[in-house]
mmCIF file of N, CA and C in Angstrom:
data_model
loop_
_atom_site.group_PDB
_atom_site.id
_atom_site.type_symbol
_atom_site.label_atom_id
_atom_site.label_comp_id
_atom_site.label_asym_id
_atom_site.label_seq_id
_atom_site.Cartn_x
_atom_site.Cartn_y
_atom_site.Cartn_z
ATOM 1 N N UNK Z 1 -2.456 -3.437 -7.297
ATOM 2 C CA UNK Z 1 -1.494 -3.890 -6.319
ATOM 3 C C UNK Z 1 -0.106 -3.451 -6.773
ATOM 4 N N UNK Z 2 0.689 -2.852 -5.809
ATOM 5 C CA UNK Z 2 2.304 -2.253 -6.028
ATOM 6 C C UNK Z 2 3.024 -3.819 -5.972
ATOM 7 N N UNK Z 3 3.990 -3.493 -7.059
ATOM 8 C CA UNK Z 3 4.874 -4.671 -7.217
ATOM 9 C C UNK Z 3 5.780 -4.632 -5.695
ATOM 10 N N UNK Z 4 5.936 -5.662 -5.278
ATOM 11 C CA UNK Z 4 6.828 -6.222 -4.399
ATOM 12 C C UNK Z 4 8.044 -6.736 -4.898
ATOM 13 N N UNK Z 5 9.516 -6.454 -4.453
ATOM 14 C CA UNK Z 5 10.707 -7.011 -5.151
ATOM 15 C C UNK Z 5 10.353 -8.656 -4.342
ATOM 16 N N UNK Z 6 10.296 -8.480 -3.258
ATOM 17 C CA UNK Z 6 10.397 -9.487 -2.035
ATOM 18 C C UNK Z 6 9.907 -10.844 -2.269
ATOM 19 N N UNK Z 7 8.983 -11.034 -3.086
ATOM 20 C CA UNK Z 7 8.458 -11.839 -4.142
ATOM 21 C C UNK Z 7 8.979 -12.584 -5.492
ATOM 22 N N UNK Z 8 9.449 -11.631 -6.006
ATOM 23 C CA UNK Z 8 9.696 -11.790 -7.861
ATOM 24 C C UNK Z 8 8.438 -11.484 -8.245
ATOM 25 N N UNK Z 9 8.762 -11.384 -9.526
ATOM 26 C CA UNK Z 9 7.994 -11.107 -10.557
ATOM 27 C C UNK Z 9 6.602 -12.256 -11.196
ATOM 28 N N UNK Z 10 6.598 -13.538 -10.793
ATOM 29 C CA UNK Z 10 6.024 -14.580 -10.533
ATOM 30 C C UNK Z 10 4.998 -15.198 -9.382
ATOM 31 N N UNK Z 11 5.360 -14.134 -8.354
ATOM 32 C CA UNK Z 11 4.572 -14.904 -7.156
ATOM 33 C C UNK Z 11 4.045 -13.243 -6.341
ATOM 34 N N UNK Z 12 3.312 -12.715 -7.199
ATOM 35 C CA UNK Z 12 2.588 -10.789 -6.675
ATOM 36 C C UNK Z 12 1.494 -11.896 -5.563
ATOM 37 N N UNK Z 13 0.962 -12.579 -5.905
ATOM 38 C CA UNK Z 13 -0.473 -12.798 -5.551
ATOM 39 C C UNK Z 13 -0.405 -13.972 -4.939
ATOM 40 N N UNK Z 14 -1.739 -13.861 -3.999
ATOM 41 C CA UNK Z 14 -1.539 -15.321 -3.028
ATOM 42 C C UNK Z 14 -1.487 -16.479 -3.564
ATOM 43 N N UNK Z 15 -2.540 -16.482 -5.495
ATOM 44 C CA UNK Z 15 -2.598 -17.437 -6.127
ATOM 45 C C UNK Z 15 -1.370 -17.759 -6.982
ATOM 46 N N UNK Z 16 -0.500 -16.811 -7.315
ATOM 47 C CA UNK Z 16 0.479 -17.165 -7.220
ATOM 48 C C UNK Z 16 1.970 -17.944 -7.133
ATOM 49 N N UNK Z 17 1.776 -17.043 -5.563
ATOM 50 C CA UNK Z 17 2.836 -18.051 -4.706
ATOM 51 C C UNK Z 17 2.013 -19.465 -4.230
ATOM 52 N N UNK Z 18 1.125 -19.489 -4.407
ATOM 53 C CA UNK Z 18 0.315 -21.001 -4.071
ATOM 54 C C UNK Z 18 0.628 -21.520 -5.249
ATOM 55 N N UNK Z 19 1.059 -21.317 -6.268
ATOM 56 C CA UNK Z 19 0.901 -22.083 -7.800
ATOM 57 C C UNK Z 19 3.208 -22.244 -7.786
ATOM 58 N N UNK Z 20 3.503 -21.017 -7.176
ATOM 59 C CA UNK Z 20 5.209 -21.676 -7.294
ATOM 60 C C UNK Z 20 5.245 -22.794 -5.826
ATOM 61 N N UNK Z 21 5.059 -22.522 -4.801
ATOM 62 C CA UNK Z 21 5.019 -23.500 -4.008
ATOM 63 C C UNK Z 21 4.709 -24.958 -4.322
ATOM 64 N N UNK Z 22 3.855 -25.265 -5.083
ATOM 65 C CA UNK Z 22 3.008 -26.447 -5.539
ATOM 66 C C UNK Z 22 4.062 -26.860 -6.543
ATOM 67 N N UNK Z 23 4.804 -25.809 -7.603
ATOM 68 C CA UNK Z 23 5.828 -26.129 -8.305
ATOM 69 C C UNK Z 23 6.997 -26.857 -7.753
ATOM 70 N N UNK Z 24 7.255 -25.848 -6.454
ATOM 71 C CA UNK Z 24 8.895 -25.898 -5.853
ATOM 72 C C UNK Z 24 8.449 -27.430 -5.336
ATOM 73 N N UNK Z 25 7.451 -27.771 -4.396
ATOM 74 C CA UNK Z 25 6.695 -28.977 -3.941
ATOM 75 C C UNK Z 25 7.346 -30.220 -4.745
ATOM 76 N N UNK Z 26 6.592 -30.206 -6.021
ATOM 77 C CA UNK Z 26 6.636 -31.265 -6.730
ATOM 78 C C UNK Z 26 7.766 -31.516 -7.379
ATOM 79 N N UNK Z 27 8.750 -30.554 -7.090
ATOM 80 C CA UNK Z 27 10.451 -30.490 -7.680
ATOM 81 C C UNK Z 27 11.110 -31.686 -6.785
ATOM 82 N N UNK Z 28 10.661 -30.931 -5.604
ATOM 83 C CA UNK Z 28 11.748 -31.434 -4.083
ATOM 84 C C UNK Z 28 11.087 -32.648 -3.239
ATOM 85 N N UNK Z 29 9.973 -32.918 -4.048
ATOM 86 C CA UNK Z 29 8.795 -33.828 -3.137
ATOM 87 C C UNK Z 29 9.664 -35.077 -1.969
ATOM 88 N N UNK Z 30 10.229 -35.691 -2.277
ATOM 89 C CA UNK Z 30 10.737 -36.817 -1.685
ATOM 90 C C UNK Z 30 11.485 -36.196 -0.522
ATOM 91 N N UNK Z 31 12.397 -35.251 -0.808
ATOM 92 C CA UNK Z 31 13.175 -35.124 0.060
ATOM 93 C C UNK Z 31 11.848 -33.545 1.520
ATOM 94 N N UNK Z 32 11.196 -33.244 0.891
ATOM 95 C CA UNK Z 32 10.328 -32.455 1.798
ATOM 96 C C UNK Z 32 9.350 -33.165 2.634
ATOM 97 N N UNK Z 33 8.884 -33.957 1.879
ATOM 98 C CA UNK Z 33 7.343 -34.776 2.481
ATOM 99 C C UNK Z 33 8.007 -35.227 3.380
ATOM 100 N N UNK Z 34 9.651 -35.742 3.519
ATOM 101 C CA UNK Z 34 10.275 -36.977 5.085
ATOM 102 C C UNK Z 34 10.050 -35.768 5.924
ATOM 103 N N UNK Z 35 10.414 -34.521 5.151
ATOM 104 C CA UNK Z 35 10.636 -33.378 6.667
ATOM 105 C C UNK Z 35 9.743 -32.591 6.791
ATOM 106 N N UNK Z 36 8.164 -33.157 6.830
ATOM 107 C CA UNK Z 36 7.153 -32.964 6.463
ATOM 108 C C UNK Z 36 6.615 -32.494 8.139
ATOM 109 N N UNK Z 37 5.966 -31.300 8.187
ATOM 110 C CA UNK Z 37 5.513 -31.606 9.703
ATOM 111 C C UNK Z 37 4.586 -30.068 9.307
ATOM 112 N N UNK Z 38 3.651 -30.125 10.773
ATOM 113 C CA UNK Z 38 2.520 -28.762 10.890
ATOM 114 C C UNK Z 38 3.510 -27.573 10.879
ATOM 115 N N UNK Z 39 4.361 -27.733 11.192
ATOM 116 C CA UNK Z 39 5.149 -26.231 11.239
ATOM 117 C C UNK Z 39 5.965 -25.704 10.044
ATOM 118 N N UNK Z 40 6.286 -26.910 9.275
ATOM 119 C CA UNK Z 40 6.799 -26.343 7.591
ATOM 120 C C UNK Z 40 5.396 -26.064 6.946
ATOM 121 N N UNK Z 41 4.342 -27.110 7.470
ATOM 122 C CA UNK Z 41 3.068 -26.583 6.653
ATOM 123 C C UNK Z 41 2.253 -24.845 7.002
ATOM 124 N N UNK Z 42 2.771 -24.944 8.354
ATOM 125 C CA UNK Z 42 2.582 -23.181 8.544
ATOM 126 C C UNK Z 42 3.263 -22.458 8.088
ATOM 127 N N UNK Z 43 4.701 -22.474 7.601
ATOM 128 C CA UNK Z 43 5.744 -21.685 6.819
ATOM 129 C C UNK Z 43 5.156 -21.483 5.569
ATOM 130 N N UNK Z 44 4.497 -22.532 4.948
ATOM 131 C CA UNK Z 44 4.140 -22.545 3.711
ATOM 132 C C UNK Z 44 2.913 -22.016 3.127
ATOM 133 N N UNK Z 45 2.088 -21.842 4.575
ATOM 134 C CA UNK Z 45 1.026 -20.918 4.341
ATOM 135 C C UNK Z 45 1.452 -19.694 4.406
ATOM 136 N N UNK Z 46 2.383 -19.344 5.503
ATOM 137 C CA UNK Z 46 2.967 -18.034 5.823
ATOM 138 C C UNK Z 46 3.148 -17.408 3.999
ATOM 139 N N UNK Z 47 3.884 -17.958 3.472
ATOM 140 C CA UNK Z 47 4.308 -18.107 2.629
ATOM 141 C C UNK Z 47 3.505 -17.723 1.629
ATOM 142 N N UNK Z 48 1.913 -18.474 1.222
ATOM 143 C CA UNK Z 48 1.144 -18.325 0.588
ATOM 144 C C UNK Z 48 0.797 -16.990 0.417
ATOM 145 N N UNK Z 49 0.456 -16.972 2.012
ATOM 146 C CA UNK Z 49 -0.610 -15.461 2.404
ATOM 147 C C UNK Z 49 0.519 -14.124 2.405
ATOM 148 N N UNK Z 50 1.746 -14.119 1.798
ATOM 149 C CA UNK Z 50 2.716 -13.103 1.642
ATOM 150 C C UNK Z 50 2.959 -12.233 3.293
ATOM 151 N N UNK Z 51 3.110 -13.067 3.969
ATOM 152 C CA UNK Z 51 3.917 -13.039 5.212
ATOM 153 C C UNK Z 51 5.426 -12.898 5.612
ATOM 154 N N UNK Z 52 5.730 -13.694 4.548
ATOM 155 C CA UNK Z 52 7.124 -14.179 4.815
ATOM 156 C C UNK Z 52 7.939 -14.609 3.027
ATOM 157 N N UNK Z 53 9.035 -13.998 2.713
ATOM 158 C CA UNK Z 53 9.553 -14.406 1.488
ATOM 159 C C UNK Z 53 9.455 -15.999 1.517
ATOM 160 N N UNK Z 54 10.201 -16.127 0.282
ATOM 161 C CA UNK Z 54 10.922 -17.751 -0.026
ATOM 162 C C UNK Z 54 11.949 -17.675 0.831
ATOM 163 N N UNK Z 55 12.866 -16.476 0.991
ATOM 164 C CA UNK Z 55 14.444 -17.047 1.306
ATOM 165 C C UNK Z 55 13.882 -16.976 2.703
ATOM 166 N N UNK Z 56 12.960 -16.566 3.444
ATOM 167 C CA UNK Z 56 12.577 -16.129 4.522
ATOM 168 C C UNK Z 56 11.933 -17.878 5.352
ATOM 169 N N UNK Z 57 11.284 -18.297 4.339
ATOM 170 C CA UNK Z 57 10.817 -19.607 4.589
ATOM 171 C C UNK Z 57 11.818 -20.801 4.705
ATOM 172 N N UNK Z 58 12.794 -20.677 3.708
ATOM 173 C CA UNK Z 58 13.911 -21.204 3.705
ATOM 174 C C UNK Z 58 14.812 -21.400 4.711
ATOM 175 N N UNK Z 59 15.058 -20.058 5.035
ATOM 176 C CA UNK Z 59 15.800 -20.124 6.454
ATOM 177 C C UNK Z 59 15.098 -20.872 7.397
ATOM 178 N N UNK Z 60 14.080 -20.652 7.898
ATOM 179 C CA UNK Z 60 13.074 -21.021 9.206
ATOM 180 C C UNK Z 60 13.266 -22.765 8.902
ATOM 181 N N UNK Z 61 12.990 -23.185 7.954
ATOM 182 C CA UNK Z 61 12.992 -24.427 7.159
ATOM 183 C C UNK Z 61 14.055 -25.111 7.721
ATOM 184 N N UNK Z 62 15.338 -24.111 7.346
ATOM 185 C CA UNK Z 62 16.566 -25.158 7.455
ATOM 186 C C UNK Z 62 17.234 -25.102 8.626
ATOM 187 N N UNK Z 63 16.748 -23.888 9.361
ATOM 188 C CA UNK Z 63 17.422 -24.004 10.713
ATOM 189 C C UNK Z 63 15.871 -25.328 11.668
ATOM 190 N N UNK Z 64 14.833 -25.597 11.084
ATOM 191 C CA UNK Z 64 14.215 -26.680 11.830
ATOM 192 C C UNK Z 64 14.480 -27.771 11.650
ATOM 193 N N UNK Z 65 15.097 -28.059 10.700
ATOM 194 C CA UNK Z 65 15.026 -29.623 9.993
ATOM 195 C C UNK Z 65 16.716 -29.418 10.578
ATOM 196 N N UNK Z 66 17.679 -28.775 10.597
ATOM 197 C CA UNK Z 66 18.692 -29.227 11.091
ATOM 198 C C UNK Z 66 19.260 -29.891 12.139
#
């Protein structure tokens, strides 16, 4: 597999970004789980399955919850 910048150096693979997500998760837990809904949980698969960056998820994230 060709390195991706779009990623980092930490999250090449679906298992991965499933293992920083679960990280970033348990960082931010309180304040994510209130703004918890099916459509951040689809970002976050997006996310998983290398669809969509972090800053990419981020955005979508913060322009919903705003």
């Amino acid at each position: 597999m060709a390195y991706n910048p779009k990623y980092g150096p930490c999250a090449q693979t679906p298992q991965q970004r499933a293992y920083v997500l679960q990280q970033m998760l348990a960082a931010c837990a309180p304040r994510w789980r209130r703004q918890a809904s099916a459509y951040l949980g689809q970002l976050y698969d997006w996310y998983v399955a290398g669809e969509l960056s972090w800053n990419e998820v981020r955005a979508l994230r913060d322009n919903a919850v705003s």
